[in-house]
PDB file of C-alpha atoms in Angstrom:
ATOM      1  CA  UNK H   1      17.609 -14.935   3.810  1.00  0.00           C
ATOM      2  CA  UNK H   2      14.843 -12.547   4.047  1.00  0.00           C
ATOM      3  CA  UNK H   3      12.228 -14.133   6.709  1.00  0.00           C
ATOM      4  CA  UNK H   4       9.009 -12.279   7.533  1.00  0.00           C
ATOM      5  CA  UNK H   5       8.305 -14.413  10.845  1.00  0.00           C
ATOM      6  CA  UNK H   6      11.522 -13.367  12.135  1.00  0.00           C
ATOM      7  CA  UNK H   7      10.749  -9.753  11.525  1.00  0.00           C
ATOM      8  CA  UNK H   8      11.768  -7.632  15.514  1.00  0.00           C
ATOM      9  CA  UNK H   9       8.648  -5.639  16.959  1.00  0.00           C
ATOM     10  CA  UNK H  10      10.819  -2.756  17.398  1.00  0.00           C
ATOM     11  CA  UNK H  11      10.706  -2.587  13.631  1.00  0.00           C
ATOM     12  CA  UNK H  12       6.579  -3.117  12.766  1.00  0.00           C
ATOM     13  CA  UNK H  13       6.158  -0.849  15.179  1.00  0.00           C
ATOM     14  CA  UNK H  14       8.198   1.981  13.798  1.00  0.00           C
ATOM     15  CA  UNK H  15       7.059   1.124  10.633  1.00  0.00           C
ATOM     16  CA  UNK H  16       3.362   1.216  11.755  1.00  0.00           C
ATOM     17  CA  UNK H  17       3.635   4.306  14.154  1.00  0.00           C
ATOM     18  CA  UNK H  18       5.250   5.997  10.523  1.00  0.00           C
ATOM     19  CA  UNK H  19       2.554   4.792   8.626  1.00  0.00           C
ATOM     20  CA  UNK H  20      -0.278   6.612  11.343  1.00  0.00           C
ATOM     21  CA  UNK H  21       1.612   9.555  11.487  1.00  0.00           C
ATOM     22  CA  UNK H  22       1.468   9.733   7.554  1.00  0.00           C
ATOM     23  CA  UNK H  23      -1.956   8.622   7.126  1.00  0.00           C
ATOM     24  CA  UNK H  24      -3.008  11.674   9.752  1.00  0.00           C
ATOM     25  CA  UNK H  25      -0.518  14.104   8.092  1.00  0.00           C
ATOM     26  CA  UNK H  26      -2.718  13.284   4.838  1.00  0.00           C
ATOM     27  CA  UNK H  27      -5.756  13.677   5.828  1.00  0.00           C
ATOM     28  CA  UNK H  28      -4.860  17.757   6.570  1.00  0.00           C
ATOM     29  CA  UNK H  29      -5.337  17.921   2.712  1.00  0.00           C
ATOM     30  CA  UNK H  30      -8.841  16.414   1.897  1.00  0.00           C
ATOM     31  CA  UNK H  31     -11.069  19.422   1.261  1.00  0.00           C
ATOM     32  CA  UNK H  32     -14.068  20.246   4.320  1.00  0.00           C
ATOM     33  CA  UNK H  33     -17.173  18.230   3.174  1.00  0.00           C
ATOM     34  CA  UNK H  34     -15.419  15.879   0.683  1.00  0.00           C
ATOM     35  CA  UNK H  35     -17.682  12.132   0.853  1.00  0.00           C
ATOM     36  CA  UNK H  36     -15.756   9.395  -0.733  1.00  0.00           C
ATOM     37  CA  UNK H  37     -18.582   6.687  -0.140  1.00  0.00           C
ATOM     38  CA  UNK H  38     -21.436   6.057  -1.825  1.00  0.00           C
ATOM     39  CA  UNK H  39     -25.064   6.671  -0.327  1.00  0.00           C
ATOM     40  CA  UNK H  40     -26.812   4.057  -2.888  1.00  0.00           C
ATOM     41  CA  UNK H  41     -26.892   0.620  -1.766  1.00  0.00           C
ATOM     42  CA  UNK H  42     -24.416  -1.465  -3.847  1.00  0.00           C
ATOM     43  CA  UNK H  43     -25.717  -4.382  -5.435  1.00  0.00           C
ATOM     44  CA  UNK H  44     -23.808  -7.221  -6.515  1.00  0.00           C
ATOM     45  CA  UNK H  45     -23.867  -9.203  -9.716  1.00  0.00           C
ATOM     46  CA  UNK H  46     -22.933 -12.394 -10.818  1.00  0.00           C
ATOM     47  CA  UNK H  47     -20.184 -10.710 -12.946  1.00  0.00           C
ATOM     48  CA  UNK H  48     -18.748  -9.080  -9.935  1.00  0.00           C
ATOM     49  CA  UNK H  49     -18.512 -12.108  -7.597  1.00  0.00           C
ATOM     50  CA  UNK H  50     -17.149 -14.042 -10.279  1.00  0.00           C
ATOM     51  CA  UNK H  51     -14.678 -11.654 -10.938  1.00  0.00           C
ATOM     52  CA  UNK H  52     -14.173 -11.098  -7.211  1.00  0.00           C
ATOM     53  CA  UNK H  53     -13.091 -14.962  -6.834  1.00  0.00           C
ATOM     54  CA  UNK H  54     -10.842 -15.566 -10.180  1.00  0.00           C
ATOM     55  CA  UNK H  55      -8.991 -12.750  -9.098  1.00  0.00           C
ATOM     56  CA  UNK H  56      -8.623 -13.998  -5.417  1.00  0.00           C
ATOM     57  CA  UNK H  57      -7.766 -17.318  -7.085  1.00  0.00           C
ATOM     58  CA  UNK H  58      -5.232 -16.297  -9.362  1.00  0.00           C
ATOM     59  CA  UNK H  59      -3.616 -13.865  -6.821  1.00  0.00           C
ATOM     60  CA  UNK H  60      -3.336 -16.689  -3.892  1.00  0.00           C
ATOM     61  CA  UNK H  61      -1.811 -19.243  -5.972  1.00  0.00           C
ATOM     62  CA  UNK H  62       0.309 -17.053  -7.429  1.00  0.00           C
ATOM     63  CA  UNK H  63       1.893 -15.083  -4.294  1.00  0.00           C
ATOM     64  CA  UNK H  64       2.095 -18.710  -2.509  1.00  0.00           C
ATOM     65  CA  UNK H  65       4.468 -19.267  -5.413  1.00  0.00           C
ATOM     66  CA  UNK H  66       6.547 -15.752  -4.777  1.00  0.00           C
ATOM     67  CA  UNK H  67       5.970 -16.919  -0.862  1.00  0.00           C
ATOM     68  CA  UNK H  68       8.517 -19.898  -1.627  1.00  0.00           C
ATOM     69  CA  UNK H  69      10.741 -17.057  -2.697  1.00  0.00           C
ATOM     70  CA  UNK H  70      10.341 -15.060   0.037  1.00  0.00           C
ATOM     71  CA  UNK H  71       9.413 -12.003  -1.553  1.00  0.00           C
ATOM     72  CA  UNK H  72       8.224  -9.764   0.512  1.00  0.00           C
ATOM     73  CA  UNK H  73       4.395  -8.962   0.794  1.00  0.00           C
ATOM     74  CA  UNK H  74       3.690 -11.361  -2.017  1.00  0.00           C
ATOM     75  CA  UNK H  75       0.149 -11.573  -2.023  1.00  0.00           C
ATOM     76  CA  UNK H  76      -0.277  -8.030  -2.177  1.00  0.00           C
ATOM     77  CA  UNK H  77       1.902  -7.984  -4.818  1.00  0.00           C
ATOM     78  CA  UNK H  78       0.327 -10.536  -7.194  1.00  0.00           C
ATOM     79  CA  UNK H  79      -3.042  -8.977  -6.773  1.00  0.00           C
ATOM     80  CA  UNK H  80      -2.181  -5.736  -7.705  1.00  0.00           C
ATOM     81  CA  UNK H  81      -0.530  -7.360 -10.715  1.00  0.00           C
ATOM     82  CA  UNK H  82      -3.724  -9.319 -11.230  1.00  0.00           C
ATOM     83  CA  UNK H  83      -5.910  -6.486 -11.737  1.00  0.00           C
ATOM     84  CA  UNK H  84      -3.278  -4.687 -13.994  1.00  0.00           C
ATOM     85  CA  UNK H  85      -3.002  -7.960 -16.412  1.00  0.00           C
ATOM     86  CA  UNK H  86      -6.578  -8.780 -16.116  1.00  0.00           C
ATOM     87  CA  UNK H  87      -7.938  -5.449 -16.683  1.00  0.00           C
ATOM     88  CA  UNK H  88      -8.354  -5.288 -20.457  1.00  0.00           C
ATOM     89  CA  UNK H  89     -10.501  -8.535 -20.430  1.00  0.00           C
ATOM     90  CA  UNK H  90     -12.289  -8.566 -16.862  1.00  0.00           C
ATOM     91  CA  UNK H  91     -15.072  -6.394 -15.602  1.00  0.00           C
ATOM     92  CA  UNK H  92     -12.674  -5.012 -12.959  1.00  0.00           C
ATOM     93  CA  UNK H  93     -14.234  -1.382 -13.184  1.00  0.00           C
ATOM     94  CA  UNK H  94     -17.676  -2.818 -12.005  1.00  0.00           C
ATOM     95  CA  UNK H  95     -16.095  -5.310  -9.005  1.00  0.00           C
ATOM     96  CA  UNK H  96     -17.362  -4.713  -5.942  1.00  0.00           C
ATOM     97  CA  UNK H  97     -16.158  -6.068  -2.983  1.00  0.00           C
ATOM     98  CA  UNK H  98     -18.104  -6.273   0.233  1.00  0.00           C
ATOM     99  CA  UNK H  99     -17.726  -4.206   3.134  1.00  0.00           C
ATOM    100  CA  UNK H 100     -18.120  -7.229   5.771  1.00  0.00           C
ATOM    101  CA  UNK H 101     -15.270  -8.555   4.188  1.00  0.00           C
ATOM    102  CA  UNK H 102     -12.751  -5.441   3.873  1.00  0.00           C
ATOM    103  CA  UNK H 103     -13.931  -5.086   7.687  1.00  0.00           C
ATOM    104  CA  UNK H 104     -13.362  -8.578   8.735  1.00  0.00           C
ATOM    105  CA  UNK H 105      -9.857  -8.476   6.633  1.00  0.00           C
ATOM    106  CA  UNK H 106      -9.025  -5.432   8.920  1.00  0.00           C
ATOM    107  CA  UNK H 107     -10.006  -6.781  11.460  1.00  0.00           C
ATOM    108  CA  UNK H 108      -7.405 -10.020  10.917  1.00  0.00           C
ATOM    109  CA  UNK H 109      -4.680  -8.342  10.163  1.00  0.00           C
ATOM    110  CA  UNK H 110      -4.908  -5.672  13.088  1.00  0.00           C
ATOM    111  CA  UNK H 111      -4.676  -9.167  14.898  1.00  0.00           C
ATOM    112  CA  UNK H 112      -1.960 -10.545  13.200  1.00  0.00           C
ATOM    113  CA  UNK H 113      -0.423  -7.079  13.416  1.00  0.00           C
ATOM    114  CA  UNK H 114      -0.607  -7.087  17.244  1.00  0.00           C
ATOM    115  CA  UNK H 115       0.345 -10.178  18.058  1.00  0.00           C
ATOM    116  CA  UNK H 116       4.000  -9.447  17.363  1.00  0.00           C
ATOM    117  CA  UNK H 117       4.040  -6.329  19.999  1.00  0.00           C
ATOM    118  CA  UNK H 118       3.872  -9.333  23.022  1.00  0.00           C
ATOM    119  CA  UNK H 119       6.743  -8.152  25.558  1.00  0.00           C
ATOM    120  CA  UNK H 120       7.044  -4.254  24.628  1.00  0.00           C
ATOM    121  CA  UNK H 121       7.344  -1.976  27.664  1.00  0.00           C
ATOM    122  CA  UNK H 122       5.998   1.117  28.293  1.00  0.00           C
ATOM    123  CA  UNK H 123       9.846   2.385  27.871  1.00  0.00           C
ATOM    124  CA  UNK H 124      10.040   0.899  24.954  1.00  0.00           C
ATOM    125  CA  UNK H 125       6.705   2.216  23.408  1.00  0.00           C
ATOM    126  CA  UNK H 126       8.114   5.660  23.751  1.00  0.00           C
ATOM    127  CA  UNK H 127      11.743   4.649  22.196  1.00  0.00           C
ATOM    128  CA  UNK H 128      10.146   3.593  18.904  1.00  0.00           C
ATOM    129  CA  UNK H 129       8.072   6.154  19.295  1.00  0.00           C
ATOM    130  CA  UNK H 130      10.469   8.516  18.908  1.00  0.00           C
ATOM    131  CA  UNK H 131      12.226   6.147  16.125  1.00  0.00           C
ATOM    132  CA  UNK H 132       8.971   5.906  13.808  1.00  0.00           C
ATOM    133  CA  UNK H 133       8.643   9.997  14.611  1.00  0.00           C
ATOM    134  CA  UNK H 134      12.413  11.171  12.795  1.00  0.00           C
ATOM    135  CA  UNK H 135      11.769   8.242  10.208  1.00  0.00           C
ATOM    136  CA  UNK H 136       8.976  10.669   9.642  1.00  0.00           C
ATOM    137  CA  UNK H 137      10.656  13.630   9.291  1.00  0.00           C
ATOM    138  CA  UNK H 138      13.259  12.392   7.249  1.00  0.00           C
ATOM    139  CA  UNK H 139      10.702  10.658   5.136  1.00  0.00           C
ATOM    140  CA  UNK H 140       9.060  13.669   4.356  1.00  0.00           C
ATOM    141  CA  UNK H 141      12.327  15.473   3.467  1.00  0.00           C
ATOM    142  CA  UNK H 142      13.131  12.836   1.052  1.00  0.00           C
ATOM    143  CA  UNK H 143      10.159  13.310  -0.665  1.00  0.00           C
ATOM    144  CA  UNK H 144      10.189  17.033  -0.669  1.00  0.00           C
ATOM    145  CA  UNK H 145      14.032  16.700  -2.513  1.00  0.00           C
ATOM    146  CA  UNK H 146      13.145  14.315  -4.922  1.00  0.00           C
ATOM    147  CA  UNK H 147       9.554  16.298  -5.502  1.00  0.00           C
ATOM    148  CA  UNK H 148      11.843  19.467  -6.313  1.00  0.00           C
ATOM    149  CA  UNK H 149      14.217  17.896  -8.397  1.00  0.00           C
ATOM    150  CA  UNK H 150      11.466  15.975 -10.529  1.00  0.00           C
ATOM    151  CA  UNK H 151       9.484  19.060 -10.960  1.00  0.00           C
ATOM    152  CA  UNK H 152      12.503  20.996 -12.417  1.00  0.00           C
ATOM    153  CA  UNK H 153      12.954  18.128 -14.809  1.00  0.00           C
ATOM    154  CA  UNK H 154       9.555  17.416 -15.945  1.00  0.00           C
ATOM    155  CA  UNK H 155       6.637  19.215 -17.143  1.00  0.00           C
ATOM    156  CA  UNK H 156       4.273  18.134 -14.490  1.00  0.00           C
ATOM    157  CA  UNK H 157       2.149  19.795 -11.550  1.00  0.00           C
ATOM    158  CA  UNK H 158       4.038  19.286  -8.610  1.00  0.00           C
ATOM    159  CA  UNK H 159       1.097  18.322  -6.430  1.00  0.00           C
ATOM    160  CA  UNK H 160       0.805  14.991  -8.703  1.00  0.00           C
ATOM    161  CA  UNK H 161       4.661  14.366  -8.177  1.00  0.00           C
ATOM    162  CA  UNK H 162       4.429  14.985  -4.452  1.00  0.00           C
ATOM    163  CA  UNK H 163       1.557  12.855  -3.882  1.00  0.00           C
ATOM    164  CA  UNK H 164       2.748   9.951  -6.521  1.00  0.00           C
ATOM    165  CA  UNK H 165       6.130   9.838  -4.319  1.00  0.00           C
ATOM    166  CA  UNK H 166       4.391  10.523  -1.157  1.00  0.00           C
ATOM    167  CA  UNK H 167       5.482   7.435   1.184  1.00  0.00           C
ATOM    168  CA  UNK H 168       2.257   6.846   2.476  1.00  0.00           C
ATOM    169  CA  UNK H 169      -0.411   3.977   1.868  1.00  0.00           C
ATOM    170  CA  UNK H 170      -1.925   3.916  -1.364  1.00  0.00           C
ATOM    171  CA  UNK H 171      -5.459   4.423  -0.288  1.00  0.00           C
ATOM    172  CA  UNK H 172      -4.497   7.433   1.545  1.00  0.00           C
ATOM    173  CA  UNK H 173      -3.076   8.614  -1.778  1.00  0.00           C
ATOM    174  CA  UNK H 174      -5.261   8.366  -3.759  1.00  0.00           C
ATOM    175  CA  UNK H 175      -8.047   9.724  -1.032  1.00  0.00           C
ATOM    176  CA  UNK H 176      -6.067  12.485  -1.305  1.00  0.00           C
ATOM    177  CA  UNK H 177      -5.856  13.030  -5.256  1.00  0.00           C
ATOM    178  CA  UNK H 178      -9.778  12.520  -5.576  1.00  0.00           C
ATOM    179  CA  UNK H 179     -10.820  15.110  -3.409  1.00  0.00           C
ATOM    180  CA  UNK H 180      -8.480  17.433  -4.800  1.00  0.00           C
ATOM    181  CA  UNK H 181      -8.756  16.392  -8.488  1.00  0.00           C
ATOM    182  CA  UNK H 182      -5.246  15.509  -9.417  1.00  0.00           C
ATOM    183  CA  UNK H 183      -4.324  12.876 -11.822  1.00  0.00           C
ATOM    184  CA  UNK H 184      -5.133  10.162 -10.061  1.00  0.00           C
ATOM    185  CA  UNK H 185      -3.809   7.346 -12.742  1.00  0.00           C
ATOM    186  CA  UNK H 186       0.019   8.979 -12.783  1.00  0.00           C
ATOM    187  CA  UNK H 187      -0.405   9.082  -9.060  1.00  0.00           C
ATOM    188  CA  UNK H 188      -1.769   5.517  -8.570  1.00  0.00           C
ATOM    189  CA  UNK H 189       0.638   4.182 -11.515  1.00  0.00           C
ATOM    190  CA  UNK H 190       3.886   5.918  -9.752  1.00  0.00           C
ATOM    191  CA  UNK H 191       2.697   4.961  -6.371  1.00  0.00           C
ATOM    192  CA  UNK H 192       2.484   0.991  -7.597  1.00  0.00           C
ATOM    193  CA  UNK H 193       6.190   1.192  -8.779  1.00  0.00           C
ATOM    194  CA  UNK H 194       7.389   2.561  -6.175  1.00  0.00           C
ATOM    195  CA  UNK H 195       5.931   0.326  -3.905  1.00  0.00           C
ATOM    196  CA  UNK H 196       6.676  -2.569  -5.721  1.00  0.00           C
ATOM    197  CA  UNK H 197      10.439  -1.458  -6.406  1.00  0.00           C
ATOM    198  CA  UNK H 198      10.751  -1.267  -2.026  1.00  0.00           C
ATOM    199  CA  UNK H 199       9.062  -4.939  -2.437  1.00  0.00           C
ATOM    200  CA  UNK H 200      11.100  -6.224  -4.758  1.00  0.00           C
ATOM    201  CA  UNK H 201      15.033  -5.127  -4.134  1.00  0.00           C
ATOM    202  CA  UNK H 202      15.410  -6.913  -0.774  1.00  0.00           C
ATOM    203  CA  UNK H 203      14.366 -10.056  -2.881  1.00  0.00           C
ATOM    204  CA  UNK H 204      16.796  -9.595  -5.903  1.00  0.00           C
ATOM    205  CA  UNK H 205      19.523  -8.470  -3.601  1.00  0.00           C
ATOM    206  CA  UNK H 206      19.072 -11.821  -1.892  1.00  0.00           C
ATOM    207  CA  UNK H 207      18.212 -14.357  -4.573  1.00  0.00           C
ATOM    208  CA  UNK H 208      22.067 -14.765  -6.045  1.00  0.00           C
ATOM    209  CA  UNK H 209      23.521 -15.694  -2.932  1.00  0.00           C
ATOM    210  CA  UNK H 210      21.052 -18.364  -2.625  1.00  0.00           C
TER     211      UNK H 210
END
């Protein structure tokens, strides 16, 4: 049975120490003087709280339903499905969601996060360390195969292929594709199944046996 609370901190922190190392690897390619946030003060409308909160609603009862399953990351799955469903009929291009929050939701899940590193040594620090670096490299080499072989098969740029198989967070991503002006919907669309796909086979390799 797949159980998150019993996940070992030897693995979150390879896993985490992967994700930095990818995250700073990215940011090499954002152009010099590229802004991603917006100077204007952001105002927010009735429309976009109320959208804002059905979402949230629809999301929270839905991944407590996938919880029971014990699919992995299920709100974050059911939220990104959300705004995919909801999209044709819901003001999602004008929602705006607070900074206090994103910060304070950071903020709670850095806690969360390191809360499950209680009892590492320094000796061990340095032996994941060096785990969460080779998952790195071999990471990247994974990507760089399947980039080649995808680029001799399809007609696309191979900067959109490498970034939409990139195995990096989203947001860095698409940070990435912005400020470079890549095709940010076949990255963001490629990225999302992907993701889910990782998400969903430990779940579907499970569920029969139950």
């Amino acid at each position: 049975v797949i159980d998150k609370n019993n996940a070992s901190a030897s693995v979150i922190f390879v896993h985490l120490f992967r994700l930095v190392l990818l995250t700073v690897f990215a940011s090499f390619f954002i152009p010099d003087g590229y802004d991603s946030l917006e100077k204007e003060p952001l105002h927010y409308s009735f429309e976009s709280i109320s959208t804002f909160v059905l979402l949230a609603v629809i999301s929270m009862v839905s991944g407590r339903w996938l919880e029971k399953w014990n699919v992995p990351a299920p709100y974050l799955l059911t939220t990104m499905f959300s705004c995919l469903i909801f999209s044709p009929v819901l003001p999602i291009e004008n929602l705006l969601v607070p900074s206090w929050l994103m910060d304070a939701a950071i903020v709670v899940l850095g806690l969360l996060i390191g809360s499950r590193f209680g009892g590492i040594t320094g000796s061990d620090a340095l032996k994941y360390t060096r785990a969460g670096c080779i998952c790195f490299v071999l990471v990247l080499a994974i990507t760089a195969f399947f980039t080649s072989f995808s680029v001799s098969i399809l007609d696309v740029p191979i900067t959109s292929v490498a970034l939409a198989y990139a195995p990096g967070a989203l947001e860095s991503v698409v940070v990435v594709a912005l400020a470079n002006g890549f095709d940010v919907m076949f990255i963001i669309l490629h990225t999302v199944i992907r993701l889910r796909v990782l998400q969903l086979a430990p779940a579907v390799y499970v569920l029969p046996k139950n």
